[in-house]
Short mmCIF file of C-alpha atoms in Angstrom, two decimals:
data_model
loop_
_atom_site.label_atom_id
_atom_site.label_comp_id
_atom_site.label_asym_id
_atom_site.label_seq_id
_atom_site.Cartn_x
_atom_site.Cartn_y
_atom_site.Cartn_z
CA UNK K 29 37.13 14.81 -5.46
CA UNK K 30 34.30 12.52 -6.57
CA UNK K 31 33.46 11.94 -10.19
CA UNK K 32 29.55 12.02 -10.66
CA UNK K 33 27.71 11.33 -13.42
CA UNK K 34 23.66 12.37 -13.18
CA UNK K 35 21.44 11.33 -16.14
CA UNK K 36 19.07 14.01 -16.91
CA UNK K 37 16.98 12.82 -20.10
CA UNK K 38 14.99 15.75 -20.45
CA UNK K 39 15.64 19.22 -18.54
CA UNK K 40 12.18 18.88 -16.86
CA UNK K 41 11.66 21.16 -13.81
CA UNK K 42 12.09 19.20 -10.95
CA UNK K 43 15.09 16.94 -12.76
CA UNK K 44 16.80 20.64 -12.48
CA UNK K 45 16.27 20.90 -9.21
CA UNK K 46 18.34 17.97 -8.29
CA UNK K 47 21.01 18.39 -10.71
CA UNK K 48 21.33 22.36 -8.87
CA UNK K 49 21.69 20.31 -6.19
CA UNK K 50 24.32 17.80 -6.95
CA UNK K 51 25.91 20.68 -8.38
CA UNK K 52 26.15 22.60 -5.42
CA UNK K 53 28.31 19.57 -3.69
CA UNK K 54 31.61 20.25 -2.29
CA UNK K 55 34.62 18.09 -3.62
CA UNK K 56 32.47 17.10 -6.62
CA UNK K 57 32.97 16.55 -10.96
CA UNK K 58 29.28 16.32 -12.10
CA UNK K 59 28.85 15.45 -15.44
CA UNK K 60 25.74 14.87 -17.03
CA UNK K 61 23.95 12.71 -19.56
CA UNK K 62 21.11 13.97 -21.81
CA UNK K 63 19.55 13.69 -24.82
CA UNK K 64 18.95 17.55 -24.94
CA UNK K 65 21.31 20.21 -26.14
CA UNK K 66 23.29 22.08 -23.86
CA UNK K 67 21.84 25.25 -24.86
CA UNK K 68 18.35 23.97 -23.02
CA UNK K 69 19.79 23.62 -19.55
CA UNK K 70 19.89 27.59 -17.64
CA UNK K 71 22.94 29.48 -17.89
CA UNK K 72 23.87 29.35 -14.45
CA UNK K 73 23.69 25.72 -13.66
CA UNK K 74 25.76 25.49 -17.19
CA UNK K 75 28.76 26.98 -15.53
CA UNK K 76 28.37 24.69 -12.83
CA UNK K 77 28.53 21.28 -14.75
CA UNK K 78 32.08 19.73 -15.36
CA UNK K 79 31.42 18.07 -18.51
CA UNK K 80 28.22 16.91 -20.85
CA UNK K 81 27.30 13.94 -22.99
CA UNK K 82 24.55 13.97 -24.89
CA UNK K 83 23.15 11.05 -26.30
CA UNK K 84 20.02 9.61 -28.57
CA UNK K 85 18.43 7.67 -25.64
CA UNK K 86 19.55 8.65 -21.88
CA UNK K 87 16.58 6.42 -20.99
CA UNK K 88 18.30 3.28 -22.01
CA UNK K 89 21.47 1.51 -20.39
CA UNK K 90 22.93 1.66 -23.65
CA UNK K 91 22.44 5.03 -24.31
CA UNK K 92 23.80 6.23 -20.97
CA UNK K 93 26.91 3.87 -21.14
CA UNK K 94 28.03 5.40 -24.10
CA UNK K 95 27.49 8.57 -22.34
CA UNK K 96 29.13 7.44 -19.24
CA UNK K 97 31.77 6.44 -21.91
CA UNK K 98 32.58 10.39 -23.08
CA UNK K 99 32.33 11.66 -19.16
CA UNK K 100 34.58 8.60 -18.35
CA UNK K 101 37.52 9.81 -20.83
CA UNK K 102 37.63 13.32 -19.58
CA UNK K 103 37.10 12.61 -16.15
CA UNK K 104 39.15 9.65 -15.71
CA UNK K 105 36.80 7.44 -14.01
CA UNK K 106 32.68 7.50 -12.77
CA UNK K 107 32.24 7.17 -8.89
CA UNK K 108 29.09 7.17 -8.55
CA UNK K 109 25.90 7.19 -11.09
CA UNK K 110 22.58 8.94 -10.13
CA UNK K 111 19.28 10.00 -11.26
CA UNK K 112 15.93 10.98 -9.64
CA UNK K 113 13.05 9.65 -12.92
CA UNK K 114 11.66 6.40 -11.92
CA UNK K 115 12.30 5.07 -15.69
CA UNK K 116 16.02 5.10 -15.13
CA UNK K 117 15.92 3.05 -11.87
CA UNK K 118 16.69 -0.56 -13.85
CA UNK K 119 19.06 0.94 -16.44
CA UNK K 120 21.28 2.90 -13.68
CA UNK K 121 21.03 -0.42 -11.58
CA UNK K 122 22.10 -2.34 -14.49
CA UNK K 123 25.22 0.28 -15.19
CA UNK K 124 26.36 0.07 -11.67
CA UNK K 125 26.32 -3.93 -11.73
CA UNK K 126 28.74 -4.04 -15.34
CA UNK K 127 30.78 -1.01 -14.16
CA UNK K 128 30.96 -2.12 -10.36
CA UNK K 129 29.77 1.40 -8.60
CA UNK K 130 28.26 1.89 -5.48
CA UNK K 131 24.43 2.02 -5.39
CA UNK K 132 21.13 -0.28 -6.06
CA UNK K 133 21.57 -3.17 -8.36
CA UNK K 134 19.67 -4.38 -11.13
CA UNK K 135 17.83 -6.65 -8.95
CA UNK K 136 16.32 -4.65 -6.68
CA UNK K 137 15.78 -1.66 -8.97
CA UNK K 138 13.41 -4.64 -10.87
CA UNK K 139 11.82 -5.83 -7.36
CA UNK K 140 10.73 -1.43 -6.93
CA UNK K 141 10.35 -1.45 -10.89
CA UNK K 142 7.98 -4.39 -11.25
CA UNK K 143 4.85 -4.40 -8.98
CA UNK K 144 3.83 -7.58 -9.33
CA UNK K 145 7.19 -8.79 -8.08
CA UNK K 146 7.34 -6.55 -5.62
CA UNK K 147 4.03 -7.71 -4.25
CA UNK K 148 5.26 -11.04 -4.71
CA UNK K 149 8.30 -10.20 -2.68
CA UNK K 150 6.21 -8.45 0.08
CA UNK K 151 4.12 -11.51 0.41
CA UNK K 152 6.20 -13.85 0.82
CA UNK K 153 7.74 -11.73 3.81
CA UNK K 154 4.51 -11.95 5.25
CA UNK K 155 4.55 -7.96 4.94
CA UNK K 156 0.65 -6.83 4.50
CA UNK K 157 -0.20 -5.83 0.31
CA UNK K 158 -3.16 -5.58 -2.07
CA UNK K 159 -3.38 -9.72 -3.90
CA UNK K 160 -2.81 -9.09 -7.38
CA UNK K 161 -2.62 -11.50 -10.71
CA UNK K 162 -0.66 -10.68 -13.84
CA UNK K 163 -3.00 -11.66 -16.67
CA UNK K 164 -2.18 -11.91 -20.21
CA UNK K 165 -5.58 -12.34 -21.61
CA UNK K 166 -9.06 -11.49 -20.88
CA UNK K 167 -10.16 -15.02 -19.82
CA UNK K 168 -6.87 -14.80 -17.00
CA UNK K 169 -8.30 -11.70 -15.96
CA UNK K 170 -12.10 -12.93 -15.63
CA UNK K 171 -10.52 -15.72 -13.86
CA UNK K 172 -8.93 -13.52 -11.02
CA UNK K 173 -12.06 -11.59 -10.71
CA UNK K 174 -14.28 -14.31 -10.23
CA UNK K 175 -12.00 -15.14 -7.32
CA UNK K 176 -11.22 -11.80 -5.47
CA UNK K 177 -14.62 -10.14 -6.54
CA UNK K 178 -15.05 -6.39 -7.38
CA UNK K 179 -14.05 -3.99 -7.35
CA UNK K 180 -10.91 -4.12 -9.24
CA UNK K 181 -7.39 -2.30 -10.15
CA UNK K 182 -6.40 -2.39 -13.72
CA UNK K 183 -2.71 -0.92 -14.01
CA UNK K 184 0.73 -1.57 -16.23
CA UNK K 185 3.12 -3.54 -13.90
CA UNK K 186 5.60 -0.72 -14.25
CA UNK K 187 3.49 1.91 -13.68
CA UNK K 188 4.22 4.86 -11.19
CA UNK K 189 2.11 8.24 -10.37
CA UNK K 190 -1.08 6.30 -10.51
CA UNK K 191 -0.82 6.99 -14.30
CA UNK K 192 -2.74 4.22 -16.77
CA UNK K 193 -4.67 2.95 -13.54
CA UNK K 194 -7.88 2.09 -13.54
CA UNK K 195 -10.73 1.49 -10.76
CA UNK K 196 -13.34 -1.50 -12.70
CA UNK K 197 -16.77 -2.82 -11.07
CA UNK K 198 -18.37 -4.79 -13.45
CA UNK K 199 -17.26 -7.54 -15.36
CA UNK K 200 -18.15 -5.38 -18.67
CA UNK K 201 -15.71 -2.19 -17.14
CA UNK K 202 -13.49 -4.69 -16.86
CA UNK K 203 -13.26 -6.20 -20.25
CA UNK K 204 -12.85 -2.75 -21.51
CA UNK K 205 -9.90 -1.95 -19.54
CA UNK K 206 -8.08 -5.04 -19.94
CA UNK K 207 -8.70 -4.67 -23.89
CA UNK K 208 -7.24 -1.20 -23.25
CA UNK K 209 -4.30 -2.15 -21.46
CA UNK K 210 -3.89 -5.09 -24.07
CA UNK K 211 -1.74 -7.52 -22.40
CA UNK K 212 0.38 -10.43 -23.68
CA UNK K 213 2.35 -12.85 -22.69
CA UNK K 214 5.10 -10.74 -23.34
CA UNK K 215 3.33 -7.82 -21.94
CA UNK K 216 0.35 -8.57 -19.46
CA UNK K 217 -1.49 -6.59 -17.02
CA UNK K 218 -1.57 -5.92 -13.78
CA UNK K 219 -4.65 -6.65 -11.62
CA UNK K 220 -5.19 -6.33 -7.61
CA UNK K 221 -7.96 -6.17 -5.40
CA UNK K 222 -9.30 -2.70 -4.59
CA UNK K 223 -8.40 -1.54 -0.68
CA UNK K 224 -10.68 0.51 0.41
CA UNK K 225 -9.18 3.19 3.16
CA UNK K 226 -7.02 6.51 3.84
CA UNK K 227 -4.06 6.23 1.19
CA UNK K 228 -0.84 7.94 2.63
CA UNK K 229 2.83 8.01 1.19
CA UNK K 230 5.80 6.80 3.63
CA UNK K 231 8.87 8.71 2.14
CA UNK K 232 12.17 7.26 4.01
CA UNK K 233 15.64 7.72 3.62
CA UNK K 234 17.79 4.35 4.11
CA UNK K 235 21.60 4.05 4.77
CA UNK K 236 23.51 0.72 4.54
CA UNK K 237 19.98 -1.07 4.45
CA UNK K 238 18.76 0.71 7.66
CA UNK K 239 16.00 2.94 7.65
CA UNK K 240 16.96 6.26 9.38
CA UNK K 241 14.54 8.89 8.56
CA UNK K 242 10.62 9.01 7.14
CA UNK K 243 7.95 11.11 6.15
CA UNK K 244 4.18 10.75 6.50
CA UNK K 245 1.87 12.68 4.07
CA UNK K 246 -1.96 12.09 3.50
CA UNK K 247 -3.81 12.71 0.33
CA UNK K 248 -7.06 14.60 -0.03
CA UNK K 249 -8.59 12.66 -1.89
CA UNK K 250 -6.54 9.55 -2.97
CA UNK K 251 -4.13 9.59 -6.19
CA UNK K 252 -6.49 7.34 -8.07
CA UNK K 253 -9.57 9.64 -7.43
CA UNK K 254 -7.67 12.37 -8.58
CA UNK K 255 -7.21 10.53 -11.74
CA UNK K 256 -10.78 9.81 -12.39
CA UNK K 257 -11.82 13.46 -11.81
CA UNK K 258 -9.53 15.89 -14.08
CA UNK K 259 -11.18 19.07 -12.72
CA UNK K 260 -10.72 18.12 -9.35
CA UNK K 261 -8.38 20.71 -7.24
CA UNK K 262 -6.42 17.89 -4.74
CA UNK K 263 -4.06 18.91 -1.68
CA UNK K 264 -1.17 16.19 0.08
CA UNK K 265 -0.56 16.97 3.90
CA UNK K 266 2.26 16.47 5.81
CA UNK K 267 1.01 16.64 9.60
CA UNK K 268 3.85 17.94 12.24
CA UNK K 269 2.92 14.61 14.47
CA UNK K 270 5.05 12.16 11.76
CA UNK K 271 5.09 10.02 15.12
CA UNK K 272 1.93 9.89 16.21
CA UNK K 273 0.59 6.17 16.92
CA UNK K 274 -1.43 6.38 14.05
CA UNK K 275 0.88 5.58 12.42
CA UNK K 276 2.71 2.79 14.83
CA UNK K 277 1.69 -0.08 11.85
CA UNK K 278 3.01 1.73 8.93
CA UNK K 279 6.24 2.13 10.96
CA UNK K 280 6.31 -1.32 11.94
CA UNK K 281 6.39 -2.74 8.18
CA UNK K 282 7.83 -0.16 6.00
CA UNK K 283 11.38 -0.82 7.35
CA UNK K 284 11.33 -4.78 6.86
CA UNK K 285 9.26 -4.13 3.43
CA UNK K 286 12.29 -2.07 2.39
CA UNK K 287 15.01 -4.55 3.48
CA UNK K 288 13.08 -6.79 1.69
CA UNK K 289 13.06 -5.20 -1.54
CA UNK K 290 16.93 -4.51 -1.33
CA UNK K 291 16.91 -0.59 -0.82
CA UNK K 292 20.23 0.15 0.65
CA UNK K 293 21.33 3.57 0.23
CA UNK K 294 18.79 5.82 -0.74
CA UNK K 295 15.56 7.79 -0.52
CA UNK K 296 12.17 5.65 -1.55
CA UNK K 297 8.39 6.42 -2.18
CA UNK K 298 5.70 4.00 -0.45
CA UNK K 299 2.13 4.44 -1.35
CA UNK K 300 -0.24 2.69 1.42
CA UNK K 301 -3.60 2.76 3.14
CA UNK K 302 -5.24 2.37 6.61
CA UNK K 303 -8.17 0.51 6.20
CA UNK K 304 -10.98 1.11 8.57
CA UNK K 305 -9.99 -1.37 11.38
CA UNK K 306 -6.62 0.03 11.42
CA UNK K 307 -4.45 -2.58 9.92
CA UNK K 308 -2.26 -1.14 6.58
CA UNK K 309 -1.83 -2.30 3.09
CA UNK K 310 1.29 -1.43 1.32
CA UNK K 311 0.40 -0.64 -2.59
CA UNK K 312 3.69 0.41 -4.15
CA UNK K 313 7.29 1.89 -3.55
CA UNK K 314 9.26 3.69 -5.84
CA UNK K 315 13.09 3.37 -5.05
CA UNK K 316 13.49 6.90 -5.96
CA UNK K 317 12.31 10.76 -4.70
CA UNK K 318 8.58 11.00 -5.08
CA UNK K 319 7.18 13.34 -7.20
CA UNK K 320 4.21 15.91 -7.06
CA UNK K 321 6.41 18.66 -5.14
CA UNK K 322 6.88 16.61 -2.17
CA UNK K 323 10.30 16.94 -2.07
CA UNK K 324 9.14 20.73 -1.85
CA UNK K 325 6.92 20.31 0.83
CA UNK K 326 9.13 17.91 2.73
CA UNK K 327 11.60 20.35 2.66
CA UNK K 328 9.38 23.27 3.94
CA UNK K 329 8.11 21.39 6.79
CA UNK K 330 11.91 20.62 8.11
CA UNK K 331 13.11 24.16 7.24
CA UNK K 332 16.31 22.06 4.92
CA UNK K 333 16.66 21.45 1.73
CA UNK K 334 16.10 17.38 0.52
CA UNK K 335 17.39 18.25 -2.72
CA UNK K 336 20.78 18.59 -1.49
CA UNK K 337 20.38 16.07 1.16
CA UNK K 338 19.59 13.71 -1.33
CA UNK K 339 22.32 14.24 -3.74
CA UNK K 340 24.72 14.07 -0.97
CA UNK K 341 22.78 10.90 0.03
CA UNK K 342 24.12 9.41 -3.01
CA UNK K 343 27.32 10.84 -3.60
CA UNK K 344 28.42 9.95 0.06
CA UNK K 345 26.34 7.73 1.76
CA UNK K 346 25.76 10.80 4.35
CA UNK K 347 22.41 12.02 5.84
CA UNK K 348 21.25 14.53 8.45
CA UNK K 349 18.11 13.50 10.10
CA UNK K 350 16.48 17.07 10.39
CA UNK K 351 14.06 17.62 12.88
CA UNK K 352 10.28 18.78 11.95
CA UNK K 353 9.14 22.32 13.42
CA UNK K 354 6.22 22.59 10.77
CA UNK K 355 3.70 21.45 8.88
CA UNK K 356 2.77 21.79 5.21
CA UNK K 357 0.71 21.05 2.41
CA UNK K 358 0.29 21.44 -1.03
CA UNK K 359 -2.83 23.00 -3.38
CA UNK K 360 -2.85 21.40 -6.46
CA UNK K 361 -4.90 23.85 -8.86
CA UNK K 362 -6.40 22.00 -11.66
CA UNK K 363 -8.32 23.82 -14.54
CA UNK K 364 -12.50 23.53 -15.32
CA UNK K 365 -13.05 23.00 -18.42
CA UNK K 366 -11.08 22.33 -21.83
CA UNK K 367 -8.49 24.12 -23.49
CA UNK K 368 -6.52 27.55 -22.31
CA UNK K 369 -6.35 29.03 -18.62
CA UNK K 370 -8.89 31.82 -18.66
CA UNK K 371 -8.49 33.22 -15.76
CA UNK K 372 -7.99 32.29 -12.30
CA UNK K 373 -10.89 33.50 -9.40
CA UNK K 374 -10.60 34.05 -6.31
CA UNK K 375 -6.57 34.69 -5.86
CA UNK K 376 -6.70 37.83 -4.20
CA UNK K 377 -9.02 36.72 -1.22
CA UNK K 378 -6.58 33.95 -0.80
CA UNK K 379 -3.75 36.31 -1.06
CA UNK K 380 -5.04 39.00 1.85
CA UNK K 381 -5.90 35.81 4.31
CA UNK K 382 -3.05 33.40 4.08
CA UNK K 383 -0.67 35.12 2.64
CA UNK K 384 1.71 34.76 5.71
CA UNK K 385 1.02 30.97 4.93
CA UNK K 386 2.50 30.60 1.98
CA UNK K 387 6.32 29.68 1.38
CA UNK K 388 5.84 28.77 -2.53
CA UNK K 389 3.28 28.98 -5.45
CA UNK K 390 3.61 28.05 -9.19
CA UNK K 391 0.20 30.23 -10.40
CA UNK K 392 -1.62 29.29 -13.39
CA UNK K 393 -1.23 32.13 -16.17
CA UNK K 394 -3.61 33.50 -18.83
CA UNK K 395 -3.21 31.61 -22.12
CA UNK K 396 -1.58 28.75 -20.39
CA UNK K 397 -2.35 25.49 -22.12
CA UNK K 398 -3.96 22.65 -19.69
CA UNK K 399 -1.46 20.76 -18.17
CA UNK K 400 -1.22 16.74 -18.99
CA UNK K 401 0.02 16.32 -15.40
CA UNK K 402 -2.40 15.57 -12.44
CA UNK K 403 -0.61 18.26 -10.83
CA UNK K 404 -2.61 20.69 -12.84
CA UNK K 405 -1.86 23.89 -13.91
CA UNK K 406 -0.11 25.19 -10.42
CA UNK K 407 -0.23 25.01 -6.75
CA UNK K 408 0.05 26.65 -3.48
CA UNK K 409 1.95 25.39 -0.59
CA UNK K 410 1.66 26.39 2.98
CA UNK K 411 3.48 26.12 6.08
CA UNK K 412 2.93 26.02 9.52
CA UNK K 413 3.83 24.87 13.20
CA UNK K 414 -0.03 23.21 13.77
CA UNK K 415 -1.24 20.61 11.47
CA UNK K 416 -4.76 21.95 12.18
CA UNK K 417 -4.27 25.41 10.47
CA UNK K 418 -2.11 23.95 7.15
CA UNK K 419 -5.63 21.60 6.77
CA UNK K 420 -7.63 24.80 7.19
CA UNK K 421 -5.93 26.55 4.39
CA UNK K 422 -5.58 23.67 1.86
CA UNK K 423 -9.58 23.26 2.34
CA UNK K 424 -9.72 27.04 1.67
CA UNK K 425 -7.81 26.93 -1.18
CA UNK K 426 -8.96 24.47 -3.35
CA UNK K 427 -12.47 25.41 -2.55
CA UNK K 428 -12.19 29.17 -3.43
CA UNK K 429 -9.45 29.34 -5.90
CA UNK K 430 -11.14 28.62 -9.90
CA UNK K 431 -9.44 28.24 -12.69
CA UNK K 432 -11.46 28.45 -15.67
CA UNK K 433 -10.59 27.34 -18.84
CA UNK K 434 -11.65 28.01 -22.35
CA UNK K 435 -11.21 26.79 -26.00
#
């Protein structure tokens, strides 16, 4: 029997979804540590949990040793220490270093965390990235782009999700977004040369520092896009071909890009781009399950569950390469105009034609408040065995599905 401890800050949908599945483990204690009260976490999973700390910070590495500290005494000892939120990569890292238990270090939790050192990592493996410059003041940053040119990336170092990312092409945006961000020496900001091409993810699965599974999705359109246009309704799809040659380069640097960050044991996130001539650029990686339902869709389009793959992933250092009958995608439907959902057009004509094609929705509801999420307010995902038709739908979908918003 392994002793488990999974840090859940908040009870946030998908954070439930992978402490069901770590609770679903054979020859498993799972305790959890949370700052919310047990009352907030569903019934059923309740009776599932062994034991439950709650603390005034979960995000910090004090506040989850002291939890660790209260599963520790009933237990009799931690095993292992997981979580899936990208915030808690450094502080779990730093637990397992002081407590000595299995699982990514400090170190490279900071090389994933920090993307300036992790581009400065990359490089210096001669492995293919965006050139960036931390800049702690606006004359560093007029500096850089009076080197590289526009246009420009303006993001926190330890960003992730594309969130507080900015695209600049003038030396006046970019004054404004710098005096946004406002760096420091303490604190400065990220800057990196814009690549222009198809951005795709790279999700992999690594044991004992070899990489032995991946995913390929694309994005239509990119993350950043996405950003810049709240009412835009976006789709991610994962083609059946995940080894086509297209994407012979991606393979051929993601696994020494990952080596060279330190992942070990565990499933990352790798945001990249083709450029036009081919050749790849490598603009993050998240040492950590990606968000945005692709753990959903991943799991749709090889029929298994990665929740409970990845848990076990962590628990035991054990994982089933599954095989990939399918294809899927995901809708993302995202609201027009301000303030409550409306109503939502054009559901029922989406309903009588791909209904067959689709394995899970989350549907927008009447009175609904916008979401602050670039997921939006729901999404559709489909499945199918040719790439061709899953494309077809997600164009269908986001073109005739509305949802209008009011004050």
């Amino acid at each position: 029997m392994r002793n488990v401890a999974f840090v859940a800050p908040f009870y946030l949908p998908a954070t439930l979804r992978f402490l069901e599945a770590a609770a679903g483990l054979e020859n498993v204690r799972l305790g959890v540590v949370t700052q919310e009260p047990i009352e907030k976490m569903p019934p059923a999973l309740r009776r599932r949990i062994a034991a439950t700390a709650r603390v005034e910070d979960a995000l910090s590495a004090e506040g989850i040793h002291a939890g660790l500290g209260q599963l520790s005494a009933e237990f009799g000892g931690i095993d292992r220490l997981l979580g899936a939120l990208e915030d808690l990569q450094v502080p779990l890292g730093e637990l397992r270093d002081a407590l000595g238990l299995p699982g990514m270090g400090a170190a490279a939790a900071h090389n994933f965390r920090d993307k300036s050192r992790m581009k400065d990592v990359l490089r210096a493996h001669g492995l293919p990235c965006a050139r960036h410059a931390l800049v702690r003041d606006q004359a560093e940053a007029a500096a850089f782009s009076a080197e590289q040119g526009f246009p420009l990336i303006v993001k926190p170092p330890a960003g992730s999700g594309a969130r507080g990312t900015f695209r600049v092409e003038t030396p006046e945006e970019l004054r404004a977004a710098v005096a946004m961000s406002a760096p420091s020496p303490d604190r400065p900001t990220l800057i990196e040369e814009f690549v222009v091409g198809e951005e795709h993810s790279f999700d992999a699965v690594s044991i004992g520092g070899r990489l032995v599974w991946h995913s390929i999705n694309h994005y239509l359109p990119s993350p950043l896009e996405v950003l810049r246009e709240p009412w835009i309704q976006w789709c991610v799809l994962l083609p059946r071909e995940v080894d086509s040659p297209r994407y012979e380069e991606i393979r051929r640097v993601a696994g020494p890009a990952l080596d060279a960050l330190g992942m070990e044991t565990g499933l990352s996130h790798m945001e990249w781009f083709r450029r036009p001539d081919g050749t790849v650029a490598i603009s993050e990686v998240g040492a950590r399950p990606p968000g945005a339902q692709f753990v959903t869709l991943i799991s749709h389009a090889h029929e298994f569950d990665l929740y409970r793959a990845w848990a076990r992933l962590l628990v035991f250092d054990d994982f089933d390469p599954p095989a990939r009958p399918c294809a899927a995608g995901a809708a993302y439907l995202r609201g027009q105009g301000h303030g409550r959902v409306r109503r939502v057009a054009g559901l029922e004509e989406i309903a009588s034609e791909l209904g067959p094609l689709c394995v899970e929705w989350r549907l927008p509801r009447p009175g609904q408040a916008r979401s602050a999420s670039y997921e939006g307010e729901g999404y559709i995902i489909v499945r199918h065995p040719r790439t061709e038709v899953v494309e077809e739908a997600l164009g269908q979908i986001i073109t005739r599905v509305r949802v209008e918003l009011q004050p």
